[in-house]
């Protein structure tokens, strides 16, 4: 019986395994990855690597075992709903003990397009009859801090108005995932995970200006103008519209603070956005 982490070489998966290795022996952790070369650093740490792709049902059938606890990290591809169903089917066939899924803050109340695949996956897991835990992750702070070079040059651009964002860095969400994967008492529960405090994009721009010493402001655009900026930056139109939809959700309070499940699980306060900005500026 192992703790199996899918998408293990991605940004979140790598951090989850790092957090797990602080809690359990490496021989109890399995990393599922598409590329053996990319997964080599995990193997070097004593983690068993199994190669599978969410699109390859035959490979997925070989990566889970009876009694495993599995973390399904949500995919990024357009067909991720079908990919998730394939993982769920393989996990059910293998007889895993519990399936943990990285979902979206708010669960059924998340009424924006980016959330639809998450809600469909939650329902598919419920329909499977597998014991589950839903980690309903809020927005990652890195969604914004990864854009700091552009923000310093052009300002912060969006269409979220004065909507509030209770973000936390990936490391905090990874720590929560490790706690839930390793610990007891999480079966058939859903956790609403977000930062302890929330902030507006105006607040974010002001903090970035303060720390960088540059003149940075938030430019609140209409949804149509925001979409055009994203398309001009190279985003395909459907993806641009998804992000505009997220800003609409932010304006309506969907990614604001939903309690303190995250800090409770990790046993410490979540990392403030100011700290994530400082770390990004240091490089």
PDB file of C-alpha atoms in Angstrom:
ATOM      1  CA  UNK A   1       0.000   0.000   0.000  1.00  0.00           C
ATOM      2  CA  UNK A   2       1.483   3.283  -1.129  1.00  0.00           C
ATOM      3  CA  UNK A   3       0.722   6.973  -1.393  1.00  0.00           C
ATOM      4  CA  UNK A   4       0.509   7.604  -5.132  1.00  0.00           C
ATOM      5  CA  UNK A   5       0.848  11.123  -6.543  1.00  0.00           C
ATOM      6  CA  UNK A   6      -0.186  11.706 -10.147  1.00  0.00           C
ATOM      7  CA  UNK A   7       1.248  14.521 -12.292  1.00  0.00           C
ATOM      8  CA  UNK A   8       4.193  14.190  -9.948  1.00  0.00           C
ATOM      9  CA  UNK A   9       6.654  16.306 -11.931  1.00  0.00           C
ATOM     10  CA  UNK A  10       4.356  19.322 -12.209  1.00  0.00           C
ATOM     11  CA  UNK A  11       4.619  22.434 -10.043  1.00  0.00           C
ATOM     12  CA  UNK A  12       2.201  21.147  -7.393  1.00  0.00           C
ATOM     13  CA  UNK A  13       3.073  17.450  -7.611  1.00  0.00           C
ATOM     14  CA  UNK A  14       6.763  18.037  -6.986  1.00  0.00           C
ATOM     15  CA  UNK A  15       5.951  20.061  -3.880  1.00  0.00           C
ATOM     16  CA  UNK A  16       3.497  17.446  -2.600  1.00  0.00           C
ATOM     17  CA  UNK A  17       6.140  14.734  -2.833  1.00  0.00           C
ATOM     18  CA  UNK A  18       8.641  16.998  -1.111  1.00  0.00           C
ATOM     19  CA  UNK A  19       6.155  17.500   1.727  1.00  0.00           C
ATOM     20  CA  UNK A  20       5.383  13.783   1.918  1.00  0.00           C
ATOM     21  CA  UNK A  21       9.066  12.890   2.208  1.00  0.00           C
ATOM     22  CA  UNK A  22       9.212  15.008   5.345  1.00  0.00           C
ATOM     23  CA  UNK A  23       6.532  12.743   6.855  1.00  0.00           C
ATOM     24  CA  UNK A  24       6.912   9.214   5.452  1.00  0.00           C
ATOM     25  CA  UNK A  25       9.738   6.985   4.153  1.00  0.00           C
ATOM     26  CA  UNK A  26      10.444   7.319   0.440  1.00  0.00           C
ATOM     27  CA  UNK A  27       9.570   3.672  -0.202  1.00  0.00           C
ATOM     28  CA  UNK A  28       5.960   4.449   0.716  1.00  0.00           C
ATOM     29  CA  UNK A  29       5.628   7.119  -2.001  1.00  0.00           C
ATOM     30  CA  UNK A  30       4.960   6.516  -5.702  1.00  0.00           C
ATOM     31  CA  UNK A  31       5.265   9.215  -8.357  1.00  0.00           C
ATOM     32  CA  UNK A  32       3.221   8.878 -11.534  1.00  0.00           C
ATOM     33  CA  UNK A  33       4.748  10.863 -14.385  1.00  0.00           C
ATOM     34  CA  UNK A  34       4.660  10.987 -18.172  1.00  0.00           C
ATOM     35  CA  UNK A  35       8.403  11.358 -18.624  1.00  0.00           C
ATOM     36  CA  UNK A  36      10.981   9.175 -16.891  1.00  0.00           C
ATOM     37  CA  UNK A  37      13.807  11.621 -17.486  1.00  0.00           C
ATOM     38  CA  UNK A  38      11.894  14.469 -15.894  1.00  0.00           C
ATOM     39  CA  UNK A  39      11.033  12.198 -12.955  1.00  0.00           C
ATOM     40  CA  UNK A  40      14.652  11.110 -12.413  1.00  0.00           C
ATOM     41  CA  UNK A  41      15.229  13.568  -9.514  1.00  0.00           C
ATOM     42  CA  UNK A  42      12.327  11.925  -7.671  1.00  0.00           C
ATOM     43  CA  UNK A  43      13.744   8.475  -8.278  1.00  0.00           C
ATOM     44  CA  UNK A  44      17.096   9.713  -6.964  1.00  0.00           C
ATOM     45  CA  UNK A  45      15.337  10.495  -3.672  1.00  0.00           C
ATOM     46  CA  UNK A  46      14.122   6.895  -3.366  1.00  0.00           C
ATOM     47  CA  UNK A  47      10.602   7.437  -4.728  1.00  0.00           C
ATOM     48  CA  UNK A  48       9.262   4.740  -7.050  1.00  0.00           C
ATOM     49  CA  UNK A  49       8.391   6.227 -10.445  1.00  0.00           C
ATOM     50  CA  UNK A  50       5.627   4.741 -12.590  1.00  0.00           C
ATOM     51  CA  UNK A  51       5.140   6.042 -16.114  1.00  0.00           C
ATOM     52  CA  UNK A  52       1.606   6.833 -17.262  1.00  0.00           C
ATOM     53  CA  UNK A  53      -0.293   9.509 -19.108  1.00  0.00           C
ATOM     54  CA  UNK A  54      -3.834  10.591 -18.276  1.00  0.00           C
ATOM     55  CA  UNK A  55      -4.682   9.829 -21.922  1.00  0.00           C
ATOM     56  CA  UNK A  56      -3.368   6.236 -21.777  1.00  0.00           C
ATOM     57  CA  UNK A  57      -5.910   3.997 -20.071  1.00  0.00           C
ATOM     58  CA  UNK A  58      -3.690   0.944 -20.459  1.00  0.00           C
ATOM     59  CA  UNK A  59      -0.816   2.588 -18.608  1.00  0.00           C
ATOM     60  CA  UNK A  60      -3.119   3.975 -15.923  1.00  0.00           C
ATOM     61  CA  UNK A  61      -4.364   0.447 -15.215  1.00  0.00           C
ATOM     62  CA  UNK A  62      -0.849  -0.473 -14.035  1.00  0.00           C
ATOM     63  CA  UNK A  63      -0.003   2.398 -11.691  1.00  0.00           C
ATOM     64  CA  UNK A  64      -2.456   1.849  -8.827  1.00  0.00           C
ATOM     65  CA  UNK A  65      -2.696  -0.995  -6.364  1.00  0.00           C
ATOM     66  CA  UNK A  66      -5.225  -2.278  -3.847  1.00  0.00           C
ATOM     67  CA  UNK A  67      -5.156  -0.187  -0.695  1.00  0.00           C
ATOM     68  CA  UNK A  68      -3.266   2.740  -2.201  1.00  0.00           C
ATOM     69  CA  UNK A  69      -4.111   6.315  -1.312  1.00  0.00           C
ATOM     70  CA  UNK A  70      -4.083   8.290  -4.564  1.00  0.00           C
ATOM     71  CA  UNK A  71      -3.763  12.008  -5.208  1.00  0.00           C
ATOM     72  CA  UNK A  72      -5.349  12.986  -8.517  1.00  0.00           C
ATOM     73  CA  UNK A  73      -3.891  16.372  -9.415  1.00  0.00           C
ATOM     74  CA  UNK A  74      -6.208  17.997 -11.918  1.00  0.00           C
ATOM     75  CA  UNK A  75      -4.989  18.084 -15.512  1.00  0.00           C
ATOM     76  CA  UNK A  76      -4.455  21.155 -17.648  1.00  0.00           C
ATOM     77  CA  UNK A  77      -5.447  19.913 -21.084  1.00  0.00           C
ATOM     78  CA  UNK A  78      -8.795  20.717 -22.771  1.00  0.00           C
ATOM     79  CA  UNK A  79      -9.970  17.113 -22.391  1.00  0.00           C
ATOM     80  CA  UNK A  80      -9.146  16.936 -18.702  1.00  0.00           C
ATOM     81  CA  UNK A  81     -12.686  15.888 -17.767  1.00  0.00           C
ATOM     82  CA  UNK A  82     -12.245  12.691 -19.781  1.00  0.00           C
ATOM     83  CA  UNK A  83      -8.703  12.275 -18.431  1.00  0.00           C
ATOM     84  CA  UNK A  84      -9.942  12.470 -14.863  1.00  0.00           C
ATOM     85  CA  UNK A  85     -12.614   9.866 -15.557  1.00  0.00           C
ATOM     86  CA  UNK A  86      -9.933   7.520 -16.873  1.00  0.00           C
ATOM     87  CA  UNK A  87      -7.903   7.928 -13.672  1.00  0.00           C
ATOM     88  CA  UNK A  88     -10.994   7.371 -11.524  1.00  0.00           C
ATOM     89  CA  UNK A  89     -11.883   4.218 -13.453  1.00  0.00           C
ATOM     90  CA  UNK A  90      -8.349   2.842 -13.060  1.00  0.00           C
ATOM     91  CA  UNK A  91      -8.334   3.648  -9.349  1.00  0.00           C
ATOM     92  CA  UNK A  92     -11.680   1.960  -8.828  1.00  0.00           C
ATOM     93  CA  UNK A  93     -10.610  -1.143 -10.757  1.00  0.00           C
ATOM     94  CA  UNK A  94      -7.449  -1.376  -8.666  1.00  0.00           C
ATOM     95  CA  UNK A  95      -9.365  -1.096  -5.400  1.00  0.00           C
ATOM     96  CA  UNK A  96      -7.570   1.925  -3.981  1.00  0.00           C
ATOM     97  CA  UNK A  97      -8.371   2.871  -0.412  1.00  0.00           C
ATOM     98  CA  UNK A  98      -9.051   6.560  -1.073  1.00  0.00           C
ATOM     99  CA  UNK A  99      -8.927   9.051  -3.933  1.00  0.00           C
ATOM    100  CA  UNK A 100      -7.892  12.618  -3.093  1.00  0.00           C
ATOM    101  CA  UNK A 101      -8.657  15.253  -5.730  1.00  0.00           C
ATOM    102  CA  UNK A 102      -7.455  18.843  -6.161  1.00  0.00           C
ATOM    103  CA  UNK A 103     -10.722  20.615  -6.913  1.00  0.00           C
ATOM    104  CA  UNK A 104     -11.854  24.249  -6.828  1.00  0.00           C
ATOM    105  CA  UNK A 105     -12.701  26.595  -3.974  1.00  0.00           C
ATOM    106  CA  UNK A 106     -16.414  26.695  -3.293  1.00  0.00           C
ATOM    107  CA  UNK A 107     -17.267  23.337  -4.834  1.00  0.00           C
ATOM    108  CA  UNK A 108     -20.850  23.422  -6.145  1.00  0.00           C
ATOM    109  CA  UNK A 109     -20.994  27.193  -5.526  1.00  0.00           C
ATOM    110  CA  UNK A 110     -18.153  27.778  -8.015  1.00  0.00           C
ATOM    111  CA  UNK A 111     -20.288  28.982 -10.902  1.00  0.00           C
ATOM    112  CA  UNK A 112     -17.612  29.998 -13.418  1.00  0.00           C
ATOM    113  CA  UNK A 113     -16.422  28.147 -16.500  1.00  0.00           C
ATOM    114  CA  UNK A 114     -12.986  27.163 -15.164  1.00  0.00           C
ATOM    115  CA  UNK A 115     -14.706  25.312 -12.318  1.00  0.00           C
ATOM    116  CA  UNK A 116     -16.993  23.170 -14.473  1.00  0.00           C
ATOM    117  CA  UNK A 117     -14.500  20.354 -15.058  1.00  0.00           C
ATOM    118  CA  UNK A 118     -13.696  20.228 -11.347  1.00  0.00           C
ATOM    119  CA  UNK A 119     -17.340  19.863 -10.403  1.00  0.00           C
ATOM    120  CA  UNK A 120     -17.829  17.150 -13.024  1.00  0.00           C
ATOM    121  CA  UNK A 121     -14.812  15.306 -11.610  1.00  0.00           C
ATOM    122  CA  UNK A 122     -16.127  15.576  -8.057  1.00  0.00           C
ATOM    123  CA  UNK A 123     -19.403  14.041  -9.237  1.00  0.00           C
ATOM    124  CA  UNK A 124     -17.594  11.261 -11.098  1.00  0.00           C
ATOM    125  CA  UNK A 125     -15.674  10.413  -7.923  1.00  0.00           C
ATOM    126  CA  UNK A 126     -18.894  10.356  -5.903  1.00  0.00           C
ATOM    127  CA  UNK A 127     -20.510   8.143  -8.540  1.00  0.00           C
ATOM    128  CA  UNK A 128     -17.540   5.751  -8.395  1.00  0.00           C
ATOM    129  CA  UNK A 129     -18.255   4.868  -4.777  1.00  0.00           C
ATOM    130  CA  UNK A 130     -14.594   5.311  -3.841  1.00  0.00           C
ATOM    131  CA  UNK A 131     -13.755   6.874  -0.491  1.00  0.00           C
ATOM    132  CA  UNK A 132     -12.582  10.387  -1.283  1.00  0.00           C
ATOM    133  CA  UNK A 133     -11.218  13.676  -0.050  1.00  0.00           C
ATOM    134  CA  UNK A 134     -11.796  16.868  -2.027  1.00  0.00           C
ATOM    135  CA  UNK A 135      -9.118  19.529  -1.676  1.00  0.00           C
ATOM    136  CA  UNK A 136     -10.946  22.571  -2.986  1.00  0.00           C
ATOM    137  CA  UNK A 137      -7.980  24.783  -3.697  1.00  0.00           C
ATOM    138  CA  UNK A 138      -8.269  28.528  -4.013  1.00  0.00           C
ATOM    139  CA  UNK A 139      -6.149  30.656  -6.298  1.00  0.00           C
ATOM    140  CA  UNK A 140      -2.389  30.182  -6.203  1.00  0.00           C
ATOM    141  CA  UNK A 141      -0.407  33.312  -5.325  1.00  0.00           C
ATOM    142  CA  UNK A 142       2.027  32.401  -8.112  1.00  0.00           C
ATOM    143  CA  UNK A 143      -0.714  33.076 -10.673  1.00  0.00           C
ATOM    144  CA  UNK A 144       0.162  36.714 -10.030  1.00  0.00           C
ATOM    145  CA  UNK A 145       3.749  36.676  -8.805  1.00  0.00           C
ATOM    146  CA  UNK A 146       4.952  34.667 -11.823  1.00  0.00           C
ATOM    147  CA  UNK A 147       3.935  37.706 -13.885  1.00  0.00           C
ATOM    148  CA  UNK A 148       5.973  40.239 -11.891  1.00  0.00           C
ATOM    149  CA  UNK A 149       8.415  41.117 -14.718  1.00  0.00           C
ATOM    150  CA  UNK A 150       5.480  42.057 -16.955  1.00  0.00           C
ATOM    151  CA  UNK A 151       3.684  43.813 -14.097  1.00  0.00           C
ATOM    152  CA  UNK A 152       6.723  45.968 -13.331  1.00  0.00           C
ATOM    153  CA  UNK A 153       6.794  47.070 -16.955  1.00  0.00           C
ATOM    154  CA  UNK A 154       3.084  47.452 -17.661  1.00  0.00           C
ATOM    155  CA  UNK A 155       1.210  47.440 -14.370  1.00  0.00           C
ATOM    156  CA  UNK A 156      -1.281  44.863 -13.115  1.00  0.00           C
ATOM    157  CA  UNK A 157      -4.113  44.264 -15.570  1.00  0.00           C
ATOM    158  CA  UNK A 158      -7.437  42.574 -14.953  1.00  0.00           C
ATOM    159  CA  UNK A 159     -11.198  42.935 -14.795  1.00  0.00           C
ATOM    160  CA  UNK A 160     -11.843  41.864 -11.185  1.00  0.00           C
ATOM    161  CA  UNK A 161     -12.777  45.315  -9.857  1.00  0.00           C
ATOM    162  CA  UNK A 162     -12.515  45.387  -6.067  1.00  0.00           C
ATOM    163  CA  UNK A 163     -13.073  41.647  -5.724  1.00  0.00           C
ATOM    164  CA  UNK A 164     -11.021  39.932  -3.052  1.00  0.00           C
ATOM    165  CA  UNK A 165      -8.636  36.994  -3.542  1.00  0.00           C
ATOM    166  CA  UNK A 166      -7.678  34.692  -0.658  1.00  0.00           C
ATOM    167  CA  UNK A 167      -4.636  33.179  -2.299  1.00  0.00           C
ATOM    168  CA  UNK A 168      -1.860  31.030  -0.894  1.00  0.00           C
ATOM    169  CA  UNK A 169       1.321  29.733  -2.543  1.00  0.00           C
ATOM    170  CA  UNK A 170       1.484  26.221  -3.971  1.00  0.00           C
ATOM    171  CA  UNK A 171       3.714  25.133  -1.102  1.00  0.00           C
ATOM    172  CA  UNK A 172       0.872  25.717   1.385  1.00  0.00           C
ATOM    173  CA  UNK A 173      -1.594  23.702  -0.698  1.00  0.00           C
ATOM    174  CA  UNK A 174       1.025  20.958  -1.117  1.00  0.00           C
ATOM    175  CA  UNK A 175       1.501  20.773   2.646  1.00  0.00           C
ATOM    176  CA  UNK A 176      -2.250  20.360   3.106  1.00  0.00           C
ATOM    177  CA  UNK A 177      -2.319  17.599   0.504  1.00  0.00           C
ATOM    178  CA  UNK A 178       0.481  15.750   2.297  1.00  0.00           C
ATOM    179  CA  UNK A 179      -1.355  15.978   5.620  1.00  0.00           C
ATOM    180  CA  UNK A 180      -4.543  14.603   4.075  1.00  0.00           C
ATOM    181  CA  UNK A 181      -2.735  11.834   2.186  1.00  0.00           C
ATOM    182  CA  UNK A 182      -0.766  10.654   5.211  1.00  0.00           C
ATOM    183  CA  UNK A 183      -3.198  11.325   8.041  1.00  0.00           C
ATOM    184  CA  UNK A 184      -6.397   9.752   9.302  1.00  0.00           C
ATOM    185  CA  UNK A 185      -9.883  11.167   9.592  1.00  0.00           C
ATOM    186  CA  UNK A 186     -10.127  12.747   6.130  1.00  0.00           C
ATOM    187  CA  UNK A 187     -12.303  10.161   4.420  1.00  0.00           C
ATOM    188  CA  UNK A 188     -15.348  11.482   2.529  1.00  0.00           C
ATOM    189  CA  UNK A 189     -14.619  15.101   3.418  1.00  0.00           C
ATOM    190  CA  UNK A 190     -14.270  18.289   1.395  1.00  0.00           C
ATOM    191  CA  UNK A 191     -11.916  21.061   2.497  1.00  0.00           C
ATOM    192  CA  UNK A 192     -12.254  24.666   1.345  1.00  0.00           C
ATOM    193  CA  UNK A 193      -8.646  25.789   1.076  1.00  0.00           C
ATOM    194  CA  UNK A 194      -7.572  29.411   0.857  1.00  0.00           C
ATOM    195  CA  UNK A 195      -5.270  31.949   2.423  1.00  0.00           C
ATOM    196  CA  UNK A 196      -6.001  33.394   5.847  1.00  0.00           C
ATOM    197  CA  UNK A 197      -6.399  36.892   4.422  1.00  0.00           C
ATOM    198  CA  UNK A 198      -7.720  38.167   1.143  1.00  0.00           C
ATOM    199  CA  UNK A 199      -6.740  41.162  -0.948  1.00  0.00           C
ATOM    200  CA  UNK A 200      -7.725  43.086  -4.059  1.00  0.00           C
ATOM    201  CA  UNK A 201      -5.620  43.560  -7.162  1.00  0.00           C
ATOM    202  CA  UNK A 202      -5.247  47.186  -6.120  1.00  0.00           C
ATOM    203  CA  UNK A 203      -3.768  45.968  -2.838  1.00  0.00           C
ATOM    204  CA  UNK A 204      -1.478  43.619  -4.746  1.00  0.00           C
ATOM    205  CA  UNK A 205      -0.226  46.368  -7.048  1.00  0.00           C
ATOM    206  CA  UNK A 206       0.433  48.645  -4.079  1.00  0.00           C
ATOM    207  CA  UNK A 207       2.450  45.936  -2.299  1.00  0.00           C
ATOM    208  CA  UNK A 208       4.456  45.210  -5.434  1.00  0.00           C
ATOM    209  CA  UNK A 209       5.169  48.920  -5.856  1.00  0.00           C
ATOM    210  CA  UNK A 210       6.246  49.201  -2.233  1.00  0.00           C
ATOM    211  CA  UNK A 211       8.635  46.255  -2.404  1.00  0.00           C
ATOM    212  CA  UNK A 212      10.055  46.943  -5.854  1.00  0.00           C
ATOM    213  CA  UNK A 213      10.337  50.702  -5.595  1.00  0.00           C
ATOM    214  CA  UNK A 214       8.641  50.925  -9.017  1.00  0.00           C
ATOM    215  CA  UNK A 215       5.454  52.718  -9.986  1.00  0.00           C
ATOM    216  CA  UNK A 216       2.947  49.872 -10.276  1.00  0.00           C
ATOM    217  CA  UNK A 217      -0.819  50.356 -10.474  1.00  0.00           C
ATOM    218  CA  UNK A 218      -3.812  48.132 -11.098  1.00  0.00           C
ATOM    219  CA  UNK A 219      -5.615  48.829 -14.369  1.00  0.00           C
ATOM    220  CA  UNK A 220      -9.187  47.567 -14.145  1.00  0.00           C
ATOM    221  CA  UNK A 221     -10.488  46.876 -17.650  1.00  0.00           C
ATOM    222  CA  UNK A 222     -13.829  45.880 -19.070  1.00  0.00           C
ATOM    223  CA  UNK A 223     -14.135  42.132 -19.648  1.00  0.00           C
ATOM    224  CA  UNK A 224     -13.929  42.663 -23.415  1.00  0.00           C
ATOM    225  CA  UNK A 225     -10.783  44.782 -23.163  1.00  0.00           C
ATOM    226  CA  UNK A 226      -9.227  42.337 -20.705  1.00  0.00           C
ATOM    227  CA  UNK A 227      -9.812  39.486 -23.148  1.00  0.00           C
ATOM    228  CA  UNK A 228      -8.145  41.460 -25.931  1.00  0.00           C
ATOM    229  CA  UNK A 229      -5.085  42.130 -23.761  1.00  0.00           C
ATOM    230  CA  UNK A 230      -4.752  38.412 -23.015  1.00  0.00           C
ATOM    231  CA  UNK A 231      -5.204  37.471 -26.667  1.00  0.00           C
ATOM    232  CA  UNK A 232      -2.581  40.055 -27.596  1.00  0.00           C
ATOM    233  CA  UNK A 233      -0.233  38.430 -25.087  1.00  0.00           C
ATOM    234  CA  UNK A 234      -0.567  35.110 -26.904  1.00  0.00           C
ATOM    235  CA  UNK A 235      -3.421  33.362 -25.114  1.00  0.00           C
ATOM    236  CA  UNK A 236      -5.861  31.468 -27.352  1.00  0.00           C
ATOM    237  CA  UNK A 237      -9.258  33.144 -27.230  1.00  0.00           C
ATOM    238  CA  UNK A 238     -10.990  30.314 -25.297  1.00  0.00           C
ATOM    239  CA  UNK A 239      -8.260  30.437 -22.635  1.00  0.00           C
ATOM    240  CA  UNK A 240      -8.458  34.222 -22.481  1.00  0.00           C
ATOM    241  CA  UNK A 241     -12.196  33.995 -21.914  1.00  0.00           C
ATOM    242  CA  UNK A 242     -11.660  31.474 -19.095  1.00  0.00           C
ATOM    243  CA  UNK A 243      -9.380  33.921 -17.282  1.00  0.00           C
ATOM    244  CA  UNK A 244     -11.818  36.768 -17.832  1.00  0.00           C
ATOM    245  CA  UNK A 245     -14.475  34.513 -16.317  1.00  0.00           C
ATOM    246  CA  UNK A 246     -12.251  33.962 -13.286  1.00  0.00           C
ATOM    247  CA  UNK A 247     -11.935  37.730 -12.798  1.00  0.00           C
ATOM    248  CA  UNK A 248     -15.724  37.995 -12.959  1.00  0.00           C
ATOM    249  CA  UNK A 249     -15.886  35.292 -10.285  1.00  0.00           C
ATOM    250  CA  UNK A 250     -13.358  37.208  -8.180  1.00  0.00           C
ATOM    251  CA  UNK A 251     -15.446  40.349  -8.463  1.00  0.00           C
ATOM    252  CA  UNK A 252     -18.441  38.349  -7.222  1.00  0.00           C
ATOM    253  CA  UNK A 253     -16.537  37.010  -4.215  1.00  0.00           C
ATOM    254  CA  UNK A 254     -16.060  33.430  -5.366  1.00  0.00           C
ATOM    255  CA  UNK A 255     -12.304  33.370  -4.591  1.00  0.00           C
ATOM    256  CA  UNK A 256     -12.460  35.373  -1.378  1.00  0.00           C
ATOM    257  CA  UNK A 257     -11.840  33.794   2.015  1.00  0.00           C
ATOM    258  CA  UNK A 258     -13.967  30.711   2.777  1.00  0.00           C
ATOM    259  CA  UNK A 259     -12.740  29.946   6.299  1.00  0.00           C
ATOM    260  CA  UNK A 260      -9.519  28.555   7.743  1.00  0.00           C
ATOM    261  CA  UNK A 261      -9.364  24.908   6.583  1.00  0.00           C
ATOM    262  CA  UNK A 262      -5.936  25.418   5.002  1.00  0.00           C
ATOM    263  CA  UNK A 263      -4.190  26.881   8.032  1.00  0.00           C
ATOM    264  CA  UNK A 264      -5.888  24.293  10.260  1.00  0.00           C
ATOM    265  CA  UNK A 265      -4.615  21.410   8.140  1.00  0.00           C
ATOM    266  CA  UNK A 266      -1.031  22.662   7.882  1.00  0.00           C
ATOM    267  CA  UNK A 267      -0.877  23.755  11.510  1.00  0.00           C
ATOM    268  CA  UNK A 268       0.385  27.276  10.835  1.00  0.00           C
ATOM    269  CA  UNK A 269      -0.790  30.530   9.242  1.00  0.00           C
ATOM    270  CA  UNK A 270      -0.822  30.568   5.463  1.00  0.00           C
ATOM    271  CA  UNK A 271       1.894  32.511   3.660  1.00  0.00           C
ATOM    272  CA  UNK A 272       0.894  36.157   3.052  1.00  0.00           C
ATOM    273  CA  UNK A 273       0.937  37.498  -0.492  1.00  0.00           C
ATOM    274  CA  UNK A 274       3.571  40.035   0.592  1.00  0.00           C
ATOM    275  CA  UNK A 275       5.972  37.179   1.400  1.00  0.00           C
ATOM    276  CA  UNK A 276       5.378  35.533  -1.970  1.00  0.00           C
ATOM    277  CA  UNK A 277       6.010  38.842  -3.724  1.00  0.00           C
ATOM    278  CA  UNK A 278       9.254  39.265  -1.767  1.00  0.00           C
ATOM    279  CA  UNK A 279      10.438  35.774  -2.691  1.00  0.00           C
ATOM    280  CA  UNK A 280       9.629  36.355  -6.364  1.00  0.00           C
ATOM    281  CA  UNK A 281      11.510  39.646  -6.434  1.00  0.00           C
ATOM    282  CA  UNK A 282      14.584  37.958  -4.959  1.00  0.00           C
ATOM    283  CA  UNK A 283      14.415  35.418  -7.767  1.00  0.00           C
TER     284      UNK A 283
END
